[in-house]
Coordinates of C-alpha atoms in Angstrom, one line a residue:
M1 CA 12.7 -18.7 38.0
L2 CA 11.7 -16.0 35.5
N3 CA 15.3 -15.1 35.3
T4 CA 16.1 -18.6 34.4
V5 CA 13.4 -18.6 31.7
W6 CA 14.6 -15.5 30.5
Q7 CA 18.2 -16.5 30.1
Q8 CA 16.9 -19.9 28.3
H9 CA 14.6 -18.1 25.8
K10 CA 15.9 -14.3 25.6
L11 CA 17.1 -14.9 21.8
A12 CA 13.6 -16.2 21.0
I13 CA 11.8 -13.6 22.9
S14 CA 13.8 -10.7 21.8
T15 CA 13.6 -12.0 18.0
A16 CA 9.9 -12.4 18.3
L17 CA 9.6 -8.8 19.7
Y18 CA 11.7 -7.6 16.6
L19 CA 9.7 -9.4 14.1
L20 CA 6.6 -8.3 15.8
A21 CA 7.8 -4.6 15.5
I22 CA 8.5 -5.0 11.8
T23 CA 5.4 -6.9 10.9
L24 CA 3.0 -4.8 12.8
P25 CA 2.1 -2.7 9.8
S26 CA 1.0 -5.9 8.2
T27 CA -1.2 -6.8 11.2
L28 CA -3.0 -3.8 11.0
I29 CA -3.9 -4.5 7.3
S30 CA -5.0 -8.1 7.6
S31 CA -4.1 -11.2 9.1
D32 CA -3.2 -12.8 5.7
G33 CA -0.4 -10.0 5.5
F34 CA 0.7 -10.7 8.8
S35 CA 1.3 -14.5 8.2
K36 CA 3.0 -13.9 4.8
A37 CA 5.2 -11.5 6.2
L38 CA 6.2 -13.5 9.2
Y39 CA 7.0 -16.7 7.0
G40 CA 9.1 -14.6 4.8
L41 CA 11.1 -13.3 7.5
L42 CA 11.4 -16.9 9.0
I43 CA 12.9 -18.2 5.7
V44 CA 15.7 -15.4 5.9
L45 CA 16.1 -16.4 9.9
A46 CA 16.5 -20.1 8.9
V47 CA 19.0 -19.1 6.1
V48 CA 21.1 -16.6 8.1
N49 CA 21.2 -18.6 11.4
R50 CA 23.2 -15.7 13.1
A51 CA 21.3 -13.5 15.0
R52 CA 23.4 -10.5 15.1
V53 CA 23.9 -10.8 11.1
Y54 CA 19.9 -11.3 11.0
F55 CA 19.4 -8.1 13.3
W56 CA 21.3 -6.1 10.8
L57 CA 19.8 -7.6 7.8
L58 CA 16.3 -6.5 8.9
F59 CA 17.4 -3.0 10.5
P60 CA 16.6 -1.0 7.5
F61 CA 12.9 -2.3 7.6
F62 CA 12.7 -1.9 11.3
V63 CA 13.7 1.7 10.8
L64 CA 10.9 2.1 8.2
S65 CA 8.5 0.1 10.1
H66 CA 7.1 3.1 12.1
V67 CA 6.7 4.9 8.6
A68 CA 4.9 1.9 7.4
L69 CA 2.8 1.7 10.5
Y70 CA 1.5 5.2 9.9
Y71 CA 0.5 4.6 6.3
A72 CA -1.3 1.5 7.6
L73 CA -2.9 3.2 10.7
F74 CA -4.1 6.6 9.2
Y75 CA -5.0 5.5 5.5
Q76 CA -5.6 1.9 5.9
L77 CA -3.1 0.9 3.1
P78 CA -0.2 -1.3 2.5
T79 CA 3.1 0.0 1.3
D80 CA 2.6 -1.7 -2.1
I81 CA 2.9 -0.6 -5.6
S82 CA 0.5 2.6 -5.4
F83 CA 2.7 3.7 -2.5
W84 CA 5.6 3.8 -5.0
F85 CA 3.6 5.3 -8.0
L86 CA 2.9 8.0 -5.7
M87 CA 6.7 8.3 -4.8
F88 CA 7.4 8.3 -8.6
G89 CA 5.1 10.8 -9.3
T90 CA 5.3 13.1 -6.3
S91 CA 7.6 16.0 -5.8
T92 CA 9.5 16.3 -2.6
A93 CA 7.5 19.6 -2.1
E94 CA 4.3 17.3 -1.8
V95 CA 6.2 14.8 0.5
A96 CA 7.2 17.8 2.4
D97 CA 3.6 18.8 2.7
F98 CA 2.4 15.3 3.6
I99 CA 5.0 15.3 6.4
A100 CA 3.8 18.6 7.8
R101 CA 0.4 17.3 8.0
A102 CA 1.5 14.4 9.9
N103 CA 0.1 13.4 13.3
K104 CA 3.2 14.6 15.0
P105 CA 2.4 13.2 18.5
F106 CA 2.1 9.7 17.0
V107 CA 5.2 9.8 15.1
L108 CA 7.2 10.9 18.1
I109 CA 5.8 8.3 20.5
A110 CA 6.2 5.6 17.5
Y111 CA 10.0 6.9 17.0
V112 CA 10.7 6.6 20.8
A113 CA 9.0 3.0 21.1
Y114 CA 11.0 1.9 18.3
A115 CA 14.2 3.1 19.3
I116 CA 13.8 1.3 22.7
I117 CA 12.9 -1.9 21.3
G118 CA 15.5 -1.7 18.5
W119 CA 18.2 -1.2 21.5
F120 CA 16.7 -4.0 23.5
C121 CA 16.7 -6.3 20.6
Y122 CA 20.5 -5.4 19.5
K123 CA 21.5 -6.1 23.1
Q124 CA 19.8 -9.4 23.3
M125 CA 20.0 -10.8 19.7
T126 CA 23.2 -12.9 19.7
G127 CA 24.2 -16.5 19.1
Q128 CA 22.6 -18.8 16.6
Y129 CA 19.2 -20.2 16.2
F130 CA 19.9 -23.7 15.3
N131 CA 22.9 -25.0 16.8
R132 CA 23.0 -27.9 14.1
P133 CA 23.2 -26.6 10.5
N134 CA 21.1 -29.7 9.5
A135 CA 18.6 -29.2 11.9
R136 CA 15.0 -30.4 11.1
G137 CA 13.3 -27.0 12.0
R138 CA 15.6 -25.0 10.0
W139 CA 15.2 -26.9 6.8
A140 CA 11.4 -26.9 7.4
L141 CA 11.3 -23.0 7.6
I142 CA 13.7 -22.8 4.2
A143 CA 11.3 -25.3 2.7
L144 CA 8.6 -22.4 3.1
I145 CA 10.3 -20.7 0.1
L146 CA 8.5 -23.2 -2.1
I147 CA 5.4 -21.1 -1.7
P148 CA 6.5 -18.3 -3.7
L149 CA 8.4 -20.5 -5.9
S150 CA 5.1 -22.3 -6.9
Y151 CA 4.2 -19.5 -9.0
A152 CA 6.5 -20.1 -11.6
P153 CA 4.9 -22.8 -13.5
R154 CA 2.0 -20.7 -14.5
N155 CA 4.0 -17.7 -15.8
T156 CA 5.7 -17.6 -19.2
N157 CA 8.1 -14.9 -18.3
L158 CA 10.0 -13.4 -15.4
R159 CA 8.2 -10.3 -15.4
D160 CA 4.8 -11.8 -14.8
Y161 CA 6.3 -14.2 -12.3
A162 CA 7.9 -11.2 -10.3
L163 CA 4.2 -9.5 -10.4
D164 CA 2.6 -12.6 -9.4
V165 CA 5.0 -13.1 -6.0
Y166 CA 4.6 -9.3 -5.7
R167 CA 0.4 -9.9 -5.5
H168 CA 1.1 -12.6 -3.2
F169 CA 3.3 -10.3 -0.4
R170 CA 0.9 -7.3 -1.4
K171 CA -0.3 -6.8 2.3
A172 CA 3.1 -8.2 3.9
Y173 CA 5.5 -5.6 5.0
P174 CA 8.4 -5.4 4.4
Q175 CA 8.2 -7.8 1.4
N176 CA 5.6 -5.7 -0.2
L177 CA 7.9 -2.4 0.4
V178 CA 10.6 -4.2 -1.8
L179 CA 8.5 -6.2 -4.2
G180 CA 6.3 -3.1 -4.7
Y181 CA 9.3 -0.9 -5.9
M182 CA 10.3 -3.7 -8.3
A183 CA 6.7 -4.0 -9.4
A184 CA 6.3 -0.3 -10.0
D185 CA 9.3 0.0 -11.8
L186 CA 8.2 -3.2 -14.1
E187 CA 5.0 -1.1 -14.7
V188 CA 7.1 2.0 -15.6
Q189 CA 9.1 0.1 -17.9
K190 CA 5.7 -1.2 -19.4
L191 CA 4.6 2.6 -19.7
K192 CA 7.9 3.3 -21.2
D193 CA 7.1 0.5 -24.1
L194 CA 3.7 1.9 -24.4
V195 CA 4.9 5.4 -25.2
R196 CA 7.6 4.2 -27.7
Q197 CA 5.0 2.0 -29.5
P198 CA 1.7 3.2 -28.6
P199 CA -1.3 1.3 -30.3
N200 CA -2.5 2.6 -33.6
F201 CA -5.7 4.4 -33.0
A202 CA -5.8 5.2 -37.0
P203 CA -7.4 8.3 -36.3
N204 CA -9.1 10.6 -39.1
L205 CA -10.0 14.2 -39.2
T206 CA -13.5 15.3 -40.1
P207 CA -13.7 16.5 -43.7
N208 CA -15.3 19.8 -42.8
I209 CA -12.3 21.0 -40.7
A210 CA -9.5 18.9 -42.0
Q211 CA -8.2 21.5 -44.4
Y212 CA -8.0 24.5 -41.9
P213 CA -4.6 25.0 -39.9
A214 CA -5.4 24.4 -36.1
T215 CA -3.7 25.2 -32.8
Y216 CA -5.2 23.8 -29.5
V217 CA -3.4 24.8 -26.1
L218 CA -4.3 22.8 -23.1
V219 CA -3.0 24.5 -19.9
I220 CA -2.9 22.2 -16.9
G221 CA -2.7 24.1 -13.5
E222 CA -1.7 23.0 -10.4
S223 CA -3.7 23.0 -7.0
A224 CA -6.1 25.6 -8.0
R225 CA -9.7 25.3 -6.2
R226 CA -12.5 26.0 -8.0
D227 CA -14.0 28.3 -5.2
R228 CA -10.8 30.4 -5.0
L229 CA -11.2 32.0 -8.3
G230 CA -13.0 35.4 -8.9
L231 CA -14.4 33.8 -12.1
Y232 CA -16.5 31.5 -9.9
G233 CA -17.9 34.4 -7.6
Y234 CA -15.0 34.4 -5.3
Q235 CA -14.0 37.6 -3.3
P236 CA -11.8 39.4 -3.7
N237 CA -11.7 38.9 -7.6
T238 CA -8.6 36.8 -8.0
T239 CA -9.2 36.4 -11.7
P240 CA -9.7 39.8 -13.4
N241 CA -8.5 38.7 -16.7
M242 CA -10.4 35.9 -17.1
S243 CA -13.4 37.4 -15.8
A244 CA -13.3 40.1 -18.4
Q245 CA -12.6 37.9 -21.1
P246 CA -15.6 37.5 -23.6
D247 CA -17.0 34.3 -25.1
L248 CA -15.1 32.3 -22.3
L249 CA -16.8 28.9 -21.4
V250 CA -16.9 28.7 -17.7
F251 CA -17.7 25.2 -16.6
Q252 CA -19.3 25.2 -13.0
D253 CA -19.1 21.5 -12.0
M254 CA -15.9 19.9 -13.0
V255 CA -14.4 17.1 -10.7
S256 CA -10.9 15.7 -10.7
Y257 CA -10.3 11.9 -10.3
G258 CA -7.2 12.6 -8.1
Y259 CA -6.6 14.8 -4.8
N260 CA -2.9 14.7 -5.8
T261 CA -0.7 15.2 -9.2
S262 CA 0.4 11.8 -9.5
T263 CA -3.1 10.4 -9.7
S264 CA -4.9 13.1 -11.2
I265 CA -3.0 13.8 -14.2
P266 CA -2.5 10.3 -15.8
Y267 CA -6.4 9.9 -15.4
L268 CA -6.9 13.2 -17.1
M269 CA -4.8 12.2 -20.1
T270 CA -5.9 8.5 -20.4
K271 CA -9.5 8.4 -18.8
A272 CA -8.1 5.3 -16.8
P273 CA -6.3 5.0 -13.2
D274 CA -2.5 5.3 -13.5
T275 CA -1.9 1.7 -12.5
E276 CA -3.5 0.6 -15.7
M277 CA -1.0 2.3 -18.0
K278 CA -3.4 3.2 -20.8
P279 CA -2.3 5.5 -23.9
S280 CA -3.0 9.0 -23.7
F281 CA -4.6 11.4 -26.0
L282 CA -1.2 12.9 -26.8
S283 CA -0.7 9.6 -28.8
V284 CA -4.0 10.3 -30.6
F285 CA -3.2 13.7 -31.7
K286 CA 0.1 12.9 -33.0
Q287 CA -1.3 10.0 -34.8
A288 CA -3.8 12.3 -36.3
G289 CA -1.0 14.7 -37.6
F290 CA -0.9 17.2 -35.0
K291 CA 2.7 18.1 -33.8
V292 CA 2.5 18.0 -29.9
Y293 CA 4.2 20.0 -27.6
W294 CA 4.7 19.4 -23.8
L295 CA 6.0 22.3 -22.1
S296 CA 6.5 21.9 -18.0
N297 CA 7.6 24.3 -15.4
Q298 CA 7.2 21.1 -13.1
A299 CA 10.1 18.6 -12.6
K300 CA 11.2 15.8 -15.0
Y301 CA 12.7 13.7 -12.4
G302 CA 14.8 11.9 -15.3
E303 CA 13.4 10.8 -18.6
F304 CA 11.1 8.0 -17.2
D305 CA 11.4 8.7 -13.5
S306 CA 7.7 9.7 -13.1
L307 CA 4.5 8.6 -14.7
I308 CA 3.7 12.2 -16.0
S309 CA 7.1 12.5 -17.5
S310 CA 6.7 9.4 -19.1
Y311 CA 3.5 10.3 -20.8
A312 CA 5.1 13.7 -21.8
Q313 CA 7.7 11.5 -23.8
S314 CA 5.0 10.8 -26.6
A315 CA 5.0 14.5 -27.4
D316 CA 7.2 15.7 -30.5
V317 CA 8.9 18.4 -28.4
V318 CA 9.3 18.0 -24.7
Q319 CA 10.9 20.5 -22.5
F320 CA 10.8 20.6 -18.7
L321 CA 12.1 23.9 -17.0
N322 CA 13.1 21.8 -14.1
T323 CA 15.0 18.5 -14.0
H324 CA 14.7 17.6 -10.3
S325 CA 12.2 18.9 -7.9
Y326 CA 14.7 20.7 -5.5
T327 CA 15.2 23.3 -8.5
M328 CA 11.3 24.1 -8.1
T329 CA 12.0 25.7 -4.9
T330 CA 14.0 28.4 -6.2
P331 CA 12.5 31.9 -5.5
D332 CA 12.2 33.1 -9.1
N333 CA 10.7 29.7 -10.6
F334 CA 7.5 31.5 -12.0
D335 CA 5.4 30.0 -14.8
E336 CA 6.1 33.0 -17.0
K337 CA 9.4 31.3 -17.8
L338 CA 7.4 29.1 -19.9
L339 CA 6.1 32.0 -22.1
P340 CA 9.1 32.2 -24.6
L341 CA 8.9 28.4 -25.1
Y342 CA 5.2 28.7 -25.8
Q343 CA 5.9 31.7 -28.1
Q344 CA 8.3 29.4 -30.2
A345 CA 5.8 26.6 -30.4
L346 CA 3.0 29.1 -31.7
N347 CA 5.4 30.3 -34.4
D348 CA 6.0 26.8 -35.6
K349 CA 5.0 26.2 -39.0
A350 CA 3.2 23.1 -38.4
D351 CA -0.2 23.1 -39.9
K352 CA -1.9 21.5 -36.9
K353 CA -0.5 21.7 -33.3
L354 CA -1.6 20.5 -29.9
I355 CA 0.6 22.6 -27.1
V356 CA 0.3 21.3 -23.3
L357 CA 1.5 23.8 -20.9
H358 CA 1.9 22.3 -17.4
L359 CA 2.2 25.0 -14.9
Y360 CA 3.5 25.0 -11.4
G361 CA 0.5 27.2 -10.3
S362 CA -0.7 27.3 -6.6
H363 CA 1.5 24.4 -5.3
P364 CA 2.6 25.0 -1.6
D365 CA 4.6 27.0 -0.7
F366 CA 2.2 29.5 -2.1
E367 CA 4.2 32.5 -1.6
K368 CA 7.0 31.2 -3.9
R369 CA 4.6 30.8 -6.8
Y370 CA 4.3 34.3 -7.8
P371 CA 6.7 37.4 -8.2
A372 CA 6.4 40.5 -5.9
S373 CA 4.4 42.2 -8.7
A374 CA 1.7 39.8 -7.9
N375 CA 1.3 40.4 -4.1
K376 CA -2.0 41.8 -4.5
F377 CA -3.8 40.1 -1.5
A378 CA -3.3 39.2 2.1
S379 CA -3.6 35.5 1.3
A380 CA -0.8 33.9 -0.7
Y381 CA -2.9 31.6 -1.9
D382 CA -5.0 34.0 -3.5
N383 CA -1.9 35.9 -5.0
S384 CA -1.0 32.8 -6.8
I385 CA -4.4 32.4 -8.5
Y386 CA -4.1 36.1 -9.4
Y387 CA -0.6 35.6 -11.1
T388 CA -2.0 32.3 -12.9
D389 CA -4.8 34.6 -14.1
R390 CA -2.2 36.9 -15.4
V391 CA 0.0 34.2 -17.2
L392 CA -3.5 32.8 -18.7
Q393 CA -4.0 36.2 -20.0
Q394 CA -0.6 36.2 -21.9
I395 CA -1.3 32.7 -23.3
L396 CA -4.6 33.9 -24.5
N397 CA -3.0 37.1 -26.1
G398 CA -0.7 34.8 -28.4
L399 CA -3.7 32.5 -29.3
Q400 CA -5.9 35.5 -30.3
Q401 CA -3.2 36.7 -32.6
H402 CA -2.7 33.4 -34.4
Q403 CA -4.2 32.7 -37.7
A404 CA -6.0 29.4 -37.5
M405 CA -8.6 27.8 -35.8
T406 CA -7.6 28.0 -32.1
G407 CA -8.6 26.9 -28.8
L408 CA -7.6 27.4 -25.0
V409 CA -8.6 24.7 -22.6
Y410 CA -7.7 25.4 -18.9
I411 CA -8.1 23.0 -16.2
S412 CA -6.3 22.5 -12.7
D413 CA -5.0 19.0 -11.7
H414 CA -6.5 18.9 -8.2
G415 CA -7.5 21.3 -5.4
L416 CA -6.3 21.8 -1.9
A417 CA -7.2 21.8 1.7
L418 CA -7.0 25.4 2.7
G419 CA -7.6 25.6 6.5
E420 CA -10.9 23.4 6.6
C421 CA -8.6 20.2 7.9
G422 CA -6.6 22.2 10.6
E423 CA -3.7 24.5 10.6
V424 CA -1.7 23.0 7.7
D425 CA -2.9 23.6 4.1
G426 CA -2.3 21.0 1.5
H427 CA -3.1 17.7 -0.1
I428 CA -5.9 15.4 1.3
D429 CA -8.9 13.9 0.2
A430 CA -11.4 16.4 1.3
K431 CA -14.2 16.8 -1.1
N432 CA -13.4 20.3 -2.1
S433 CA -10.0 19.1 -3.2
Y434 CA -11.6 17.3 -6.1
E435 CA -13.6 20.5 -7.2
V436 CA -11.3 22.1 -10.0
P437 CA -11.8 25.2 -12.2
F438 CA -12.3 24.6 -16.0
F439 CA -12.9 26.7 -18.9
M440 CA -12.4 27.1 -22.5
W441 CA -12.1 29.8 -25.2
F442 CA -12.2 29.2 -29.1
N443 CA -11.7 32.1 -31.7
P444 CA -14.3 33.0 -34.2
L445 CA -13.0 30.8 -37.0
W446 CA -13.2 27.8 -34.9
R447 CA -16.8 28.8 -33.7
D448 CA -17.9 29.3 -37.4
K449 CA -16.8 25.9 -38.5
N450 CA -17.9 23.9 -35.4
P451 CA -21.2 25.8 -34.7
E452 CA -22.9 22.4 -33.3
K453 CA -20.1 21.5 -31.1
Y454 CA -20.0 25.1 -29.6
Q455 CA -23.4 25.0 -28.8
H456 CA -23.3 21.7 -27.2
L457 CA -20.3 23.1 -24.9
I458 CA -22.3 26.3 -24.2
Q459 CA -25.1 24.0 -22.9
A460 CA -22.6 21.8 -20.9
Q461 CA -21.4 24.7 -18.8
P462 CA -23.7 24.0 -15.8
K463 CA -23.3 20.1 -16.3
A464 CA -21.6 17.9 -13.9
V465 CA -18.5 16.9 -16.0
Y466 CA -15.3 14.9 -15.2
T467 CA -11.7 14.9 -16.1
G468 CA -12.5 11.1 -17.2
D469 CA -14.4 13.0 -20.0
L470 CA -11.4 15.1 -21.5
F471 CA -10.0 12.2 -23.4
D472 CA -13.0 12.0 -25.9
T473 CA -14.0 15.8 -25.6
L474 CA -10.5 17.1 -26.6
T475 CA -10.1 14.8 -29.3
D476 CA -13.8 15.6 -30.5
I477 CA -13.1 19.2 -30.3
A478 CA -10.2 18.9 -32.7
G479 CA -12.5 17.1 -35.1
I480 CA -10.5 13.9 -34.5
R481 CA -12.5 10.3 -35.1
F482 CA -11.2 6.8 -34.4
A483 CA -12.6 3.5 -33.7
Q484 CA -12.0 3.6 -29.8
Q485 CA -13.6 7.1 -29.2
A486 CA -16.6 7.3 -27.1
L487 CA -18.3 10.3 -28.4
H488 CA -20.9 9.8 -25.3
R489 CA -18.3 10.9 -23.0
S490 CA -17.6 14.0 -24.8
F491 CA -19.6 17.0 -23.8
A492 CA -19.0 18.8 -27.2
S493 CA -21.2 16.0 -28.8
A494 CA -25.0 15.7 -29.1
S495 CA -24.6 12.1 -27.7
F496 CA -22.8 13.2 -24.1
Q497 CA -24.2 11.1 -21.2
R498 CA -23.1 11.5 -17.6
V499 CA -21.1 8.6 -16.1
P500 CA -20.7 8.2 -12.3
R501 CA -17.6 10.5 -11.2
M502 CA -15.6 7.9 -9.5
V503 CA -12.6 9.5 -7.6
K504 CA -9.5 8.2 -5.8
A505 CA -9.7 8.8 -2.0
A506 CA -7.0 7.9 0.4
T507 CA -8.6 4.2 0.8
A508 CA -10.4 3.6 -2.1
E509 CA -12.1 4.9 -5.3
M510 CA -15.6 6.1 -4.6
D511 CA -18.6 7.9 -6.5
Y512 CA -17.9 11.7 -5.9
D513 CA -21.6 12.6 -6.1
N514 CA -22.4 10.2 -3.3
S515 CA -19.7 11.3 -0.9
Q516 CA -18.9 13.5 1.8
T517 CA -16.0 14.9 3.9
G518 CA -15.8 12.7 7.0
A519 CA -13.9 12.3 10.1
G520 CA -10.3 13.0 9.6
C521 CA -11.1 15.3 6.5
H522 CA -11.1 12.4 4.3
L523 CA -13.6 11.6 1.9
V524 CA -16.2 8.8 2.6
A525 CA -19.4 7.4 1.2
K526 CA -22.6 9.0 2.3

């Protein structure tokens, strides 16, 4: 009897199993996600009708299902637009680090289970679902397409309609994987337009310093954790040059918004999450009359292939030493290669300049981040910090010889887990991954022309500060004023007020100061 039932219903049973395997990630996210994923796949079933064609049509999503399952199970997140922003702005090295941290027993079990299910369904999914082309059930399923089509009348353009359909399927795998990519691509296109035609901030320079030449250098480090710098008391002293530098303002409690590059740097530049696509301080400096440089030892990925390189395009001079992430793994890809470009920028006759240097710093693999001459300590990570200190000294030497008001600002994009979360070091939202080094230096001419600001900065060194404060602080330091400026966010101002330091954890935004590292080494609310 069971055999008879099986023979009569094997197509329905095997198809149901196939669809269950594909939609399982959505089931873990929400019942709403599951129902939307299922009806979307049933529409395709009704249109195609042939089981074997249907199998192969969905097979790529079946293969990726256990990846989406891992993302849903361990991060409680769908593979939506945020997944693609992460992919757009993350190097292959960071992806490799993510894979190295993966729960390998789960991956193996899921791979084997999906392989068995896939082979079983392939053997059984033959024939047609509806024997008659005009079957009522078939047309009833096809009619479900009216649900996403219903969003069309309320949108005035195709872009907004596409985003509306994406939001409808945001928790539904595999639709969210495809539509999430399209939505992310549309948002990056929006950013391209923003970069090409930024809003007019109508900035002005304060009269007391407008007449003086000025050069400011912002150095963005990579994966440097505050508690591993000798400057902050770590032993051995990994930062002998900066530790010996007089007049260095060392901020003791700076927190980054993100624990990876793709979320931390857009926030640093715009004081807004990457998904909001706000203009960066580069546009403000440029409109205020500064010549803006972006010099990077990180990968470009193509002109607008990542959010960070997209923001960089608003600079007057943009140079990436690496076009693709695979070139960043070469054994001599050291940050000192930026120094000739930096010197050219210093020699530029422009009256006012902002020079941004984006280092590769201490990104895994640590032993590839420094030359043999920096192999001083037993820890490769410590050696990478030591080498960055040496590069920073050379950057500062050039600035000290410059005949203008000058300032150096150094901050790392984020930190890393360094053994606290298991054997693998890397990117994870543990609390100390947000704790980054941050220090400033200004030459005597700048200090003489900005005595009050300098005193406020001195007083701010022990305060709790935040990368979200940098937009207004950097423009304030340069003497730039504009209507949208929030001086209460500048710790160079007497009106500085602390705001909640919200950070992007794996599952949600949360208040850093009311959080702790919880189970699985992830940030959780206290």
